[in-house]
mmCIF file of C-alpha atoms in Angstrom:
data_model
loop_
_atom_site.group_PDB
_atom_site.id
_atom_site.type_symbol
_atom_site.label_atom_id
_atom_site.label_comp_id
_atom_site.label_asym_id
_atom_site.label_seq_id
_atom_site.Cartn_x
_atom_site.Cartn_y
_atom_site.Cartn_z
ATOM 1 C CA MET O 1263 0.000 0.000 0.000
ATOM 2 C CA LYS O 1264 1.342 3.431 -0.953
ATOM 3 C CA ASN O 1265 1.747 6.234 1.547
ATOM 4 C CA PHE O 1266 0.076 9.477 0.590
ATOM 5 C CA THR O 1267 0.743 12.847 2.116
ATOM 6 C CA ALA O 1268 -2.326 14.900 2.861
ATOM 7 C CA VAL O 1269 -2.426 18.245 1.123
ATOM 8 C CA PRO O 1270 -4.145 20.937 3.162
ATOM 9 C CA ALA O 1271 -7.265 22.348 1.566
ATOM 10 C CA THR O 1272 -7.069 25.925 0.413
ATOM 11 C CA ARG O 1273 -9.774 28.525 0.734
ATOM 12 C CA THR O 1274 -11.505 29.865 -2.352
ATOM 13 C CA GLY O 1275 -9.386 32.451 -4.096
ATOM 14 C CA GLU O 1276 -6.096 31.338 -2.568
ATOM 15 C CA VAL O 1277 -3.299 30.391 -4.894
ATOM 16 C CA PHE O 1278 -0.258 28.454 -3.763
ATOM 17 C CA VAL O 1279 2.928 30.008 -5.085
ATOM 18 C CA SER O 1280 6.277 28.461 -4.311
ATOM 19 C CA LYS O 1281 8.752 30.534 -2.325
ATOM 20 C CA TRP O 1282 11.089 30.560 -5.321
ATOM 21 C CA LEU O 1283 8.375 31.924 -7.613
ATOM 22 C CA SER O 1284 7.189 34.398 -4.997
ATOM 23 C CA ASP O 1285 10.750 35.688 -4.567
ATOM 24 C CA ARG O 1286 11.105 36.018 -8.353
ATOM 25 C CA ILE O 1287 7.873 38.013 -8.577
ATOM 26 C CA VAL O 1288 8.976 40.362 -5.800
ATOM 27 C CA GLU O 1289 12.447 40.756 -7.350
ATOM 28 C CA GLU O 1290 10.885 41.630 -10.711
ATOM 29 C CA ALA O 1291 8.536 44.132 -9.069
ATOM 30 C CA GLY O 1292 11.504 45.743 -7.279
ATOM 31 C CA ARG O 1293 13.369 46.005 -10.566
ATOM 32 C CA ARG O 1294 10.372 47.653 -12.198
ATOM 33 C CA ILE O 1295 10.093 50.199 -9.389
ATOM 34 C CA TYR O 1296 13.797 51.023 -9.829
ATOM 35 C CA GLU O 1297 13.520 51.312 -13.603
ATOM 36 C CA SER O 1298 10.428 53.477 -13.323
ATOM 37 C CA GLN O 1299 12.233 55.899 -11.023
ATOM 38 C CA GLN O 1300 15.357 55.743 -13.164
ATOM 39 C CA SER O 1301 13.402 56.680 -16.304
ATOM 40 C CA ARG O 1302 12.241 59.873 -14.599
ATOM 41 C CA LEU O 1303 15.748 61.216 -13.992
ATOM 42 C CA PRO O 1304 16.140 64.589 -15.706
ATOM 43 C CA ASP O 1305 19.480 63.768 -17.359
ATOM 44 C CA PRO O 1306 19.596 60.328 -19.053
ATOM 45 C CA THR O 1307 23.367 60.605 -19.584
ATOM 46 C CA THR O 1308 24.325 60.426 -15.885
ATOM 47 C CA PHE O 1309 25.826 57.334 -14.297
ATOM 48 C CA ALA O 1310 22.696 56.937 -12.174
ATOM 49 C CA ALA O 1311 20.462 56.985 -15.250
ATOM 50 C CA LYS O 1312 22.617 54.361 -16.984
ATOM 51 C CA ARG O 1313 23.070 52.058 -13.964
ATOM 52 C CA ALA O 1314 21.693 48.569 -14.536
ATOM 53 C CA TRP O 1315 19.535 46.742 -12.003
ATOM 54 C CA ARG O 1316 21.650 45.007 -9.335
ATOM 55 C CA SER O 1317 24.825 46.704 -10.563
ATOM 56 C CA ASP O 1318 27.865 45.642 -8.518
ATOM 57 C CA ASP O 1319 28.997 49.230 -7.948
ATOM 58 C CA VAL O 1320 26.105 49.801 -5.514
ATOM 59 C CA PRO O 1321 25.733 47.995 -2.172
ATOM 60 C CA LYS O 1322 23.324 45.054 -2.084
ATOM 61 C CA LYS O 1323 21.378 46.808 0.682
ATOM 62 C CA PHE O 1324 20.398 49.549 -1.774
ATOM 63 C CA TRP O 1325 18.901 47.063 -4.237
ATOM 64 C CA ASP O 1326 17.240 45.087 -1.470
ATOM 65 C CA SER O 1327 15.383 48.234 -0.400
ATOM 66 C CA TYR O 1328 13.576 48.227 -3.766
ATOM 67 C CA VAL O 1329 12.669 44.584 -3.282
ATOM 68 C CA GLU O 1330 11.311 45.317 0.194
ATOM 69 C CA ASP O 1331 9.258 48.215 -1.199
ATOM 70 C CA ALA O 1332 7.843 45.848 -3.804
ATOM 71 C CA ARG O 1333 7.106 43.205 -1.152
ATOM 72 C CA ALA O 1334 5.206 45.799 0.899
ATOM 73 C CA ALA O 1335 3.212 46.996 -2.107
ATOM 74 C CA LEU O 1336 2.336 43.455 -3.160
ATOM 75 C CA SER O 1337 1.275 42.546 0.378
ATOM 76 C CA LEU O 1338 -1.174 45.479 0.354
ATOM 77 C CA ILE O 1339 -2.668 44.210 -2.899
ATOM 78 C CA LYS O 1340 -2.924 40.689 -1.493
ATOM 79 C CA ARG O 1341 -4.586 41.997 1.669
ATOM 80 C CA ARG O 1342 -7.069 44.089 -0.337
ATOM 81 C CA ASP O 1343 -7.927 41.085 -2.519
ATOM 82 C CA LYS O 1344 -8.583 38.938 0.561
ATOM 83 C CA GLU O 1345 -10.804 41.651 2.041
ATOM 84 C CA ASP O 1346 -12.692 41.917 -1.265
ATOM 85 C CA LEU O 1347 -13.229 38.148 -1.278
ATOM 86 C CA LEU O 1348 -14.582 38.248 2.260
ATOM 87 C CA THR O 1349 -16.832 41.229 1.543
ATOM 88 C CA ASN O 1350 -18.171 39.832 -1.716
ATOM 89 C CA GLY O 1351 -18.695 36.416 -0.152
ATOM 90 C CA ARG O 1352 -20.928 37.903 2.551
ATOM 91 C CA GLN O 1353 -23.099 39.740 0.020
ATOM 92 C CA GLN O 1354 -24.087 36.586 -1.843
#
């Protein structure tokens, strides 16, 4: 007889995303925040305007701050979506 591992049930609207994929999504969102700000620099010829995402000439902590900003923004969206699900579920 085979052993099976029970998979916990998920609530409606929940999506399981692996930690690796979640980290990739947050990293990409952080990069997009950086690039959006970078595109608004008044002089596109400066070193700052030309600096690539995760450039080695800037401390890792600097880049990580963009990722943390993205994580915070995405958590607000996730929270709002959960609240919307709860609110809409009660109205039905």
